[in-house]
Amino acid sequence: MATSSSSVFLLTVNGQIEGANFPEYDNLYCKYCYVYGHDWAPTTGLEEGITQITCKSSQSNRLIWNFPLETTFKSTNPFGWPQLVVSVYGPDVFGNDVVRGYGATHIPFTPGQQKRTIPMFVPEPTWRLQKFTGWLLGRRPEYTDPKVVAQGEGREVTRVRSQGFVTVSFNIMTKDMKKMGYDAGPPIPSNTQSATPDS
Amino acid sequence: MQQEVEGSDGDPGETLKRALRAQRQRRKKKLLKQSLVMDTHDDEDAEEVSTIQDYSATSADKTDILVVSAKPPTGSRIGLRTQPFSSSKYLDTLQEKLRAARSKVEKLQQQEASVRPASRLQRLRDRDSVTRFGREQVDPVSAERDEDLSALRSRVKFQEAARRVEEDLPSAEEAYNFFTFNFEFDHPNKSEKLGRKRQKQRETTEEDRGEAEVEGDAEGEDNQDDNVIQREDAPLVRNGEDLFVIDQSLQDFLVTKRTEYVGYQKRLQRDRELLFTPSFRTVPTSVKLPENTKPRFLEDEGLYVGERPHVSLTNENIMENRFLRAEEGKKWFGDDGKIMALPDPIKESSTRPPLFHMEGDLDPALQTVYRKALMSKYADPEGDYQLDVDISGLIFSHHPLFSREHVLAARLALLYDQYLIRQHNNLTGHLSEKLNGLRNALRNMMTAHSEQGVVQALHQRVSEYSFEVRNTRQLRDEEQEKDRTLLKNMIKVWKEIKALREFQKFTNTHYKLYLRRENVDRASDERKYEEEILTEVLELEAESEGEYQKKLAEYHKQLDEWKLWRKKQKAIKKKKKKRKKGLAQDDTEEDDQDMKGSESEGPFEEGPLKPEPPEKPDLGSIEQQVREKASRIRRKAGEAILNPELSTSGSITATELCPRAEIARREDVLRRSLFIKILYNDKEVSRTGSCFLNADFRVHFGQIFNLKILNCPQSIILQVFEETGSSCSLLAQVFGPVPDPSVVTGSAPIEKFEFSSNQRVMFDHEGVGSDVPISFEPDGSNKVILLTSGQLWCCVSWGVGEANTPLAPPASQQPGGVRRCLGHLDAVTCIGASGLYDMKKINEWATQSRLDPNDPKNASIMQLLQVASSGEVTAPEYFRLEHLQEEFNFVTKEEMEKSKRFCLLTLRNQEVSEFRNYKFVPAFESEISDKVLQEYEKRIKEAEIIDTKEHLDPHRALVTKYLQKKQESVINRHILAKHHYQLSELVVEEEIPHIGILGINLFKLTEPKRPLKPQRNERKKVTTQNLSDGDIKLLINVIRAHDIPIRKPQSNKPPGQFSQSATQGSDWCLSQVQVRPFVEVSFQRTVLQTTTADGPNPSWNEELQLPFSAPNGDYSTTSLQSVKDEVFINIFDEVVYEIGTNTKERGSSIHMQIEKHWLGSVKIPFSTIFSQSKIDGAFKVNTPAVLLGYSKELGSYSVYDNFRKPSEGTFIRLFITVEPQLVPGESIREKFESQEDEQLLQASEAFERDAAQGYPDRPCITTVIDLNGKTVFITRFIRPLKPPQEFLDAFPNNHQEATTLVARFVSLIPSLPDQVSFSGTCDLWSTCDQFLTLLAGDEEEHAVLLCNYFLYLGKKAWLIIGTAIPEGPTAYVLTHEPSGYFIWNPTCGQCYERDDPFCPLQTVGCLVNSDNVWFNVQQKTSPLNISLDITKSNLWKPFFSRFSHPGLFSVQPEELVYRHADKAAAVELQDRIEKILKEKIMNWRPRNPTRWNRYCNTILKQFLPKLELSRGQEVTEGHRHELQSLLGDYRIVGFPLHMAFSEIQPIVEVVYSTGVHSIQSSNVEFALAVYVHPYPNNVLSVWVYLASLTNM
């Protein structure tokens, strides 16, 4: 349907899923995917990916993936700006793979280097008993589609529990955005005046 | 020793190493021999051993060098070998000796060095290369080696060597050494072994060695052997005992004791002392409150008490018990005896930070940047501010250490201060002068007044003056009185002091009061006094006179008024009296009036009695009063003026002379010291040094603090601390004022700030304490309580800079209100409480104090001010919800609507079907092609104009439009509902396993692993969103078929024919049943076929995979559900003909022609497969009524004919599914509005829920959704309705016929699954009239209509809600007739007996009639196995059982109106269909000419009406014969097709699927006949007779 002549702008996402902070869990891996609107299409790069399993080091509590992201999107319309959806999985006590967190963040729209810390959460079981059986059988509630977390719709029926953070760093490049009248400008250099002790 | 080794180490290390190794090896052996004796001494031993040993090695090697130095070690080595020692004392001596030896060696070394410096260098180099000798890398030049260090290294070396012992073989030299040493060594050992025990032996060797060393070191080259042995004995004898003690003490020091056991009881007791377990019993309220107080319940008193947070009672009790245990535990309890609690501890706003930033993860914009500290610009010398706090001193007006005398003295001093101040101010003098002046003025005026006439103005002034005089006089009197009492008090206090001093016999204070007497001239003084009194009296008289006059005048006035009133009253009374028939009661009346008078005008009546008397007694009394007052407040005339003078010249009694208590007090005083902390803005900035308290309770600090400040001053607090010994306590806080910028150091006076503290202090000595009642009276009465108090003398001012500029911040820089600190911020303190009502004042104040209008604290004030400020802000009279909206409208609405892009976006957002998944809405308006929207607009327009031309039937066109609209509305509704999610849609969650499942799972364990009858496994369901073309496949497993028609033996052929094909005849005679069926499946124009099987009951068991592609590549659930494609499963007979009987090649080759003859078909809509995910079962094959050349005779099964009922038709068993399994769209869950009773609805919900729980596989419906989207009870749909009259008339006598006719009529109404029409959103039920108008409907509509007709026909009929093959959940009709129960399939008009095994109905969920719904609660679901007697409530659970039937009226119309069959239209349609089909068939055969046999056409056409009449019943053989006879030589294959008419397309599809057109034979001819039979209401039955004729 899209005409080839139509003008588009490009958004290149470079970056990496740096790591996560899940104080209680170890041996986690992360899946990522993008959610974007109708007017968006990926042109190059992987839309979905899965990281290696990583363990914590003895010193630090952080899980490091350093998993590269590299995708270019083209779009005609900033509506439906892509979001990165990450979901973290790892074994539970019995070795079953269970979900450890879902999270989403919009791809930053200002060009340059950005860092995002995504708070993660998991859906809660409806009943206590389910919580127990889920724990026992290693089948915790999961979203039917991780992309749900990038939407507002339908979320009101779920209850979630927060669960750690995932840090993602982005290097954003845009092309032709200004040409199309969207000015996402670079961030104003942090010229913050150090607050004088007295006013 | 280290150096020595180095020194002697002339050779490169190799030989040395070897020597060492050998030596070590030797020693090792020896050590082993000595067993473990030395274990405990390892460390020390090793040290010694290795050092010495190394040395010895070198010495052994290099005998040429330094023989002198080499010798002593050999001596020592003997000792060494004899080994261990443990005494450290001994070690010390040894070390000393070693040192001595070392120094000696050093000397030698120096000698050597001086001799051979070059070689030494060489050696150094060599040493560097030697790496294995770690110890040798020690700097050899360094003078003194720490023994420990080298020892440590050598030890390491030793251990290393010991490891190697086994590997290395000793050289001859070493061997020699070994043996010599051995000998030396063994000798003493052996001798000792004889008489001594082990321990002792060890000692000996130690001793021995020590001795040896001493020997060696001291004496050098002594030859030792014998010497040592001799010496060895001596020390043993001498001090052996002493030394041994230590070793023996191993056991001596260890005291063996029984393990200490503490008895359980004891331990419990001990625990009890330490541990406390709060009980959780309720604590009685009395314990929790202070004694003798009753609990007070604020709530009962009507005060608001917030709701306490919920704490469980047990926890509360525990806590209470815990508190009570603690010190001051009671303070936790409120008045009501409960733990004090805030109403709601939960904060309203969350305190959780939005994001937890790990280190370094902060937003770069927010990250703090390190900047080097630099001087603030306020801090540079020009701009810095300095606040000077000058604390000069402290004077206690009361201190706990005051003695009684001090208290009095302080009081005296205070009074004296007051006196001095008064004296200084001299108010009395001022007032007296003023009074005199006033009097003079008044007098002057009076004289002037008397001379001139009375002038109003003057009179006024006189009265003003006299008023002023009176006031001044009163003031003066007061002041005089004060002076007088002050003087009196001073004298009194002084007297008390004197008395006290006398009483206690010592003095504590310096105070002395002198009263200077100033004599006055008695006469003049008296005169003055008298004069004064006289004038005063005169004045008073005049005043009282004036007052009296005034009163009199008033009185007169009022009297007049009263009289007037009285008259009136009388008149009224009289009138009354007259009215009351003249009851002569004058007296009472008078009384009444009097009473009234006194009541109402009492004050006026009293007036007249007084005027005369006051004058005279007044004069006397006035004078008396004046005199009395004068004597009270003034000194007496002629009395000397007393001028008190307080001096501190008095002497204090020396401490020694005082009683003990006083001494204690004085000592205490001396211990005290004070200091002051300065808190600036609540931060301590400085403090004074601590100064001791003087005996006169004054502290002089005299310190000035310069505070360099950056922050604006908010508060300056001076805290007075008192130190006693090491403890210090805060006495008081003094709030210093923040000075005005004008107040600068130098000009600011020192002010005193009073302070006091309410500490309670008591002493056992003379000190009176603080907050303790004391009395100065001997009897102890008149107690006073004194609090520690005093004055702090200090001064806060701004510093002065160099250029004499105040170092104060400019006034503007200070934030408003700060300058005058707190008071200014508070409106009440600033303008007073009354000022609050004065808007102007507030306004003024607000501007003055520069209130921050944004401060929420000031919100109310600002609002008030706004309102007050002269109506500038007038509240609007209307209310606007979004009054700022307009500002955000950057484009007008019209422009917005014009924008194509916006339009496109909106439509997409609304999910309009065309744009639902529109990708890439162009960024610019110009890039949007007009077409995009045009199409949509066109469609919108079309919706209104109904184009009838394109359709075959105008009515159908209308219906289609209507359906479309309906569909749209339902879809819209669905779209809305789709955005309401349920948890199960978003979250995958394990179901709670219940006991039943657990049981089943357990049971499953016992199941055989490989069951004899395998069942299909459940597959994983796949959501449809991630699919693309080619991912979905349709699997069709064709298993087998029953009762396929067989070819007819052509026995009844005409004889000529027979002879011609004799071979053929014999062929089929041999193989009795000649049918070779195969199955062809076509779906979405893909055709696959099975292999060919034999016989009428073939078994293929083949799986066919058909690809599936969704329309437009949209694999969403809704899109898949609306797929209208159908799966055609056709059964063909493969017929092989021999053709081209070419005589030439006869015998050598045979030309065969394969023809496929259509036998029947099954069609299954894809939507059914999709919604059911799998279809498994036997399907009735739709066979044509007549199949030319085939018969349905049962073949070889004749044996069972008696037992078997001839089943009607052919059946094929299929298994169909979609791979991967798709999740079917769920029906709408949205709760539809309803006009039903809410209670009933709930009951129905419960009923359905129960049913679903108990029997999950049985459909149960009590409510349905009608076409308007409202929930309606299913029973409302059942109502007897009259079928078209024609059917009743057709067979007036044959009831059975009418029934079948009706069933046929119903089945002729085209069926359109709801899933297709409404995208699977929901099941809508239309009423019968709607159904007949729409002429399309689901099974339910058919069933309802059929059921209603049956009811009208007088049958007992029910609706069966159940599942069937292939429809899935469906509705059938059940009738009860005398012959039994019959099940009707409404969509095809078929009737089955209850026990018919081929009945497609598989499950019976519930039965419905107009009265009730019965749910099947029997074990079985199949109609074969269940009882259909609904009266048995244990088998059928009725819905309306609990409450009587509510009598729901039906939603069906009372009567259906039928339109008569339109024959003309039918004929027209018939022609059109025929034309279209002929065109199509020709199109399908593009390569071959299609010839039509017209003759045959007409014959066939004649047959069709007959078929219609017989309702598709098998026409007898006659039909075929007739045809055969008519057409003679042709081999005819053909069949009539029958279908309900909805559209032309399905007809074409069916014709295509039969494959008649695919006959390739060149001499084939075709025949086609179409017949459309009209039924009432435009229900059309279409017949297509299709035949191929092959000329033989």
JSON list of N, CA and C in Angstrom, two decimals, chain B residues 1266-1300:
[
{"chain": "B", "resi": 1266, "resn": "ASP", "atom": "N", "xyz": [-30.31, -11.38, 20.36]},
{"chain": "B", "resi": 1266, "resn": "ASP", "atom": "CA", "xyz": [-31.13, -11.21, 19.17]},
{"chain": "B", "resi": 1266, "resn": "ASP", "atom": "C", "xyz": [-30.45, -10.23, 18.22]},
{"chain": "B", "resi": 1267, "resn": "LEU", "atom": "N", "xyz": [-31.11, -9.99, 17.13]},
{"chain": "B", "resi": 1267, "resn": "LEU", "atom": "CA", "xyz": [-30.47, -9.21, 16.08]},
{"chain": "B", "resi": 1267, "resn": "LEU", "atom": "C", "xyz": [-30.22, -7.77, 16.51]},
{"chain": "B", "resi": 1268, "resn": "ASN", "atom": "N", "xyz": [-30.92, -7.34, 17.52]},
{"chain": "B", "resi": 1268, "resn": "ASN", "atom": "CA", "xyz": [-30.71, -5.99, 18.01]},
{"chain": "B", "resi": 1268, "resn": "ASN", "atom": "C", "xyz": [-29.60, -5.93, 19.05]},
{"chain": "B", "resi": 1269, "resn": "GLY", "atom": "N", "xyz": [-29.01, -7.05, 19.29]},
{"chain": "B", "resi": 1269, "resn": "GLY", "atom": "CA", "xyz": [-27.92, -7.06, 20.25]},
{"chain": "B", "resi": 1269, "resn": "GLY", "atom": "C", "xyz": [-28.39, -7.08, 21.68]},
{"chain": "B", "resi": 1270, "resn": "LYS", "atom": "N", "xyz": [-29.56, -7.61, 21.90]},
{"chain": "B", "resi": 1270, "resn": "LYS", "atom": "CA", "xyz": [-30.05, -7.67, 23.27]},
{"chain": "B", "resi": 1270, "resn": "LYS", "atom": "C", "xyz": [-30.14, -9.12, 23.72]},
{"chain": "B", "resi": 1271, "resn": "THR", "atom": "N", "xyz": [-29.92, -9.29, 24.96]},
{"chain": "B", "resi": 1271, "resn": "THR", "atom": "CA", "xyz": [-29.97, -10.64, 25.49]},
{"chain": "B", "resi": 1271, "resn": "THR", "atom": "C", "xyz": [-31.43, -11.03, 25.72]},
{"chain": "B", "resi": 1272, "resn": "VAL", "atom": "N", "xyz": [-31.79, -12.19, 25.19]},
{"chain": "B", "resi": 1272, "resn": "VAL", "atom": "CA", "xyz": [-33.18, -12.64, 25.26]},
{"chain": "B", "resi": 1272, "resn": "VAL", "atom": "C", "xyz": [-33.15, -14.09, 25.67]},
{"chain": "B", "resi": 1273, "resn": "PHE", "atom": "N", "xyz": [-34.14, -14.47, 26.43]},
{"chain": "B", "resi": 1273, "resn": "PHE", "atom": "CA", "xyz": [-34.22, -15.88, 26.82]},
{"chain": "B", "resi": 1273, "resn": "PHE", "atom": "C", "xyz": [-34.57, -16.72, 25.61]},
{"chain": "B", "resi": 1274, "resn": "ILE", "atom": "N", "xyz": [-33.95, -17.87, 25.59]},
{"chain": "B", "resi": 1274, "resn": "ILE", "atom": "CA", "xyz": [-34.09, -18.71, 24.40]},
{"chain": "B", "resi": 1274, "resn": "ILE", "atom": "C", "xyz": [-35.54, -19.19, 24.25]},
{"chain": "B", "resi": 1275, "resn": "THR", "atom": "N", "xyz": [-36.21, -19.34, 25.35]},
{"chain": "B", "resi": 1275, "resn": "THR", "atom": "CA", "xyz": [-37.58, -19.88, 25.28]},
{"chain": "B", "resi": 1275, "resn": "THR", "atom": "C", "xyz": [-38.51, -18.94, 24.55]},
{"chain": "B", "resi": 1276, "resn": "ARG", "atom": "N", "xyz": [-38.13, -17.69, 24.49]},
{"chain": "B", "resi": 1276, "resn": "ARG", "atom": "CA", "xyz": [-39.00, -16.73, 23.81]},
{"chain": "B", "resi": 1276, "resn": "ARG", "atom": "C", "xyz": [-39.04, -16.95, 22.31]},
{"chain": "B", "resi": 1277, "resn": "PHE", "atom": "N", "xyz": [-38.09, -17.71, 21.81]},
{"chain": "B", "resi": 1277, "resn": "PHE", "atom": "CA", "xyz": [-38.05, -17.90, 20.37]},
{"chain": "B", "resi": 1277, "resn": "PHE", "atom": "C", "xyz": [-39.00, -19.03, 19.91]},
{"chain": "B", "resi": 1278, "resn": "ILE", "atom": "N", "xyz": [-39.46, -19.80, 20.84]},
{"chain": "B", "resi": 1278, "resn": "ILE", "atom": "CA", "xyz": [-40.28, -20.95, 20.47]},
{"chain": "B", "resi": 1278, "resn": "ILE", "atom": "C", "xyz": [-41.75, -20.56, 20.56]},
{"chain": "B", "resi": 1279, "resn": "ARG", "atom": "N", "xyz": [-42.40, -20.71, 19.46]},
{"chain": "B", "resi": 1279, "resn": "ARG", "atom": "CA", "xyz": [-43.83, -20.39, 19.42]},
{"chain": "B", "resi": 1279, "resn": "ARG", "atom": "C", "xyz": [-44.41, -21.04, 18.17]},
{"chain": "B", "resi": 1280, "resn": "PRO", "atom": "N", "xyz": [-45.52, -21.65, 18.28]},
{"chain": "B", "resi": 1280, "resn": "PRO", "atom": "CA", "xyz": [-46.10, -22.30, 17.08]},
{"chain": "B", "resi": 1280, "resn": "PRO", "atom": "C", "xyz": [-46.36, -21.27, 16.00]},
{"chain": "B", "resi": 1281, "resn": "LEU", "atom": "N", "xyz": [-45.87, -21.58, 14.84]},
{"chain": "B", "resi": 1281, "resn": "LEU", "atom": "CA", "xyz": [-46.08, -20.65, 13.72]},
{"chain": "B", "resi": 1281, "resn": "LEU", "atom": "C", "xyz": [-46.62, -21.44, 12.54]},
{"chain": "B", "resi": 1282, "resn": "LYS", "atom": "N", "xyz": [-47.40, -20.75, 11.82]},
{"chain": "B", "resi": 1282, "resn": "LYS", "atom": "CA", "xyz": [-48.09, -21.45, 10.72]},
{"chain": "B", "resi": 1282, "resn": "LYS", "atom": "C", "xyz": [-47.20, -21.47, 9.49]},
{"chain": "B", "resi": 1283, "resn": "PRO", "atom": "N", "xyz": [-46.99, -22.64, 8.95]},
{"chain": "B", "resi": 1283, "resn": "PRO", "atom": "CA", "xyz": [-46.24, -22.71, 7.70]},
{"chain": "B", "resi": 1283, "resn": "PRO", "atom": "C", "xyz": [-47.10, -22.21, 6.54]},
{"chain": "B", "resi": 1284, "resn": "PRO", "atom": "N", "xyz": [-46.50, -21.98, 5.41]},
{"chain": "B", "resi": 1284, "resn": "PRO", "atom": "CA", "xyz": [-47.29, -21.51, 4.27]},
{"chain": "B", "resi": 1284, "resn": "PRO", "atom": "C", "xyz": [-48.47, -22.43, 4.00]},
{"chain": "B", "resi": 1285, "resn": "GLN", "atom": "N", "xyz": [-49.55, -21.80, 3.66]},
{"chain": "B", "resi": 1285, "resn": "GLN", "atom": "CA", "xyz": [-50.80, -22.53, 3.52]},
{"chain": "B", "resi": 1285, "resn": "GLN", "atom": "C", "xyz": [-50.68, -23.63, 2.45]},
{"chain": "B", "resi": 1286, "resn": "GLU", "atom": "N", "xyz": [-49.86, -23.35, 1.43]},
{"chain": "B", "resi": 1286, "resn": "GLU", "atom": "CA", "xyz": [-49.78, -24.30, 0.32]},
{"chain": "B", "resi": 1286, "resn": "GLU", "atom": "C", "xyz": [-49.35, -25.68, 0.80]},
{"chain": "B", "resi": 1287, "resn": "PHE", "atom": "N", "xyz": [-48.42, -25.67, 1.77]},
{"chain": "B", "resi": 1287, "resn": "PHE", "atom": "CA", "xyz": [-47.93, -26.95, 2.24]},
{"chain": "B", "resi": 1287, "resn": "PHE", "atom": "C", "xyz": [-49.03, -27.72, 2.94]},
{"chain": "B", "resi": 1288, "resn": "LEU", "atom": "N", "xyz": [-49.85, -26.98, 3.64]},
{"chain": "B", "resi": 1288, "resn": "LEU", "atom": "CA", "xyz": [-50.94, -27.65, 4.36]},
{"chain": "B", "resi": 1288, "resn": "LEU", "atom": "C", "xyz": [-51.98, -28.15, 3.37]},
{"chain": "B", "resi": 1289, "resn": "ASP", "atom": "N", "xyz": [-52.11, -27.33, 2.33]},
{"chain": "B", "resi": 1289, "resn": "ASP", "atom": "CA", "xyz": [-53.14, -27.71, 1.37]},
{"chain": "B", "resi": 1289, "resn": "ASP", "atom": "C", "xyz": [-52.68, -28.86, 0.46]},
{"chain": "B", "resi": 1290, "resn": "ALA", "atom": "N", "xyz": [-51.37, -28.94, 0.28]},
{"chain": "B", "resi": 1290, "resn": "ALA", "atom": "CA", "xyz": [-50.87, -29.91, -0.69]},
{"chain": "B", "resi": 1290, "resn": "ALA", "atom": "C", "xyz": [-51.30, -31.33, -0.34]},
{"chain": "B", "resi": 1291, "resn": "PHE", "atom": "N", "xyz": [-51.14, -31.65, 0.92]},
{"chain": "B", "resi": 1291, "resn": "PHE", "atom": "CA", "xyz": [-51.54, -33.01, 1.33]},
{"chain": "B", "resi": 1291, "resn": "PHE", "atom": "C", "xyz": [-52.46, -32.90, 2.53]},
{"chain": "B", "resi": 1292, "resn": "PRO", "atom": "N", "xyz": [-53.65, -32.56, 2.27]},
{"chain": "B", "resi": 1292, "resn": "PRO", "atom": "CA", "xyz": [-54.55, -32.31, 3.40]},
{"chain": "B", "resi": 1292, "resn": "PRO", "atom": "C", "xyz": [-54.73, -33.54, 4.28]},
{"chain": "B", "resi": 1293, "resn": "ASN", "atom": "N", "xyz": [-54.53, -34.68, 3.71]},
{"chain": "B", "resi": 1293, "resn": "ASN", "atom": "CA", "xyz": [-54.77, -35.88, 4.50]},
{"chain": "B", "resi": 1293, "resn": "ASN", "atom": "C", "xyz": [-53.49, -36.48, 5.05]},
{"chain": "B", "resi": 1294, "resn": "ASN", "atom": "N", "xyz": [-52.46, -36.28, 4.26]},
{"chain": "B", "resi": 1294, "resn": "ASN", "atom": "CA", "xyz": [-51.20, -36.92, 4.67]},
{"chain": "B", "resi": 1294, "resn": "ASN", "atom": "C", "xyz": [-50.40, -35.99, 5.58]},
{"chain": "B", "resi": 1295, "resn": "HIS", "atom": "N", "xyz": [-50.50, -36.31, 6.81]},
{"chain": "B", "resi": 1295, "resn": "HIS", "atom": "CA", "xyz": [-49.79, -35.50, 7.78]},
{"chain": "B", "resi": 1295, "resn": "HIS", "atom": "C", "xyz": [-48.29, -35.62, 7.58]},
{"chain": "B", "resi": 1296, "resn": "GLN", "atom": "N", "xyz": [-47.87, -36.79, 7.29]},
{"chain": "B", "resi": 1296, "resn": "GLN", "atom": "CA", "xyz": [-46.45, -37.07, 7.15]},
{"chain": "B", "resi": 1296, "resn": "GLN", "atom": "C", "xyz": [-45.86, -36.28, 6.00]},
{"chain": "B", "resi": 1297, "resn": "GLU", "atom": "N", "xyz": [-46.56, -36.23, 4.96]},
{"chain": "B", "resi": 1297, "resn": "GLU", "atom": "CA", "xyz": [-46.09, -35.51, 3.78]},
{"chain": "B", "resi": 1297, "resn": "GLU", "atom": "C", "xyz": [-45.90, -34.03, 4.08]},
{"chain": "B", "resi": 1298, "resn": "ALA", "atom": "N", "xyz": [-46.88, -33.51, 4.74]},
{"chain": "B", "resi": 1298, "resn": "ALA", "atom": "CA", "xyz": [-46.81, -32.08, 5.09]},
{"chain": "B", "resi": 1298, "resn": "ALA", "atom": "C", "xyz": [-45.57, -31.81, 5.92]},
{"chain": "B", "resi": 1299, "resn": "THR", "atom": "N", "xyz": [-45.31, -32.71, 6.83]},
{"chain": "B", "resi": 1299, "resn": "THR", "atom": "CA", "xyz": [-44.14, -32.53, 7.69]},
{"chain": "B", "resi": 1299, "resn": "THR", "atom": "C", "xyz": [-42.86, -32.49, 6.87]},
{"chain": "B", "resi": 1300, "resn": "THR", "atom": "N", "xyz": [-42.73, -33.44, 5.98]},
{"chain": "B", "resi": 1300, "resn": "THR", "atom": "CA", "xyz": [-41.53, -33.45, 5.17]},
{"chain": "B", "resi": 1300, "resn": "THR", "atom": "C", "xyz": [-41.46, -32.24, 4.27]}
]
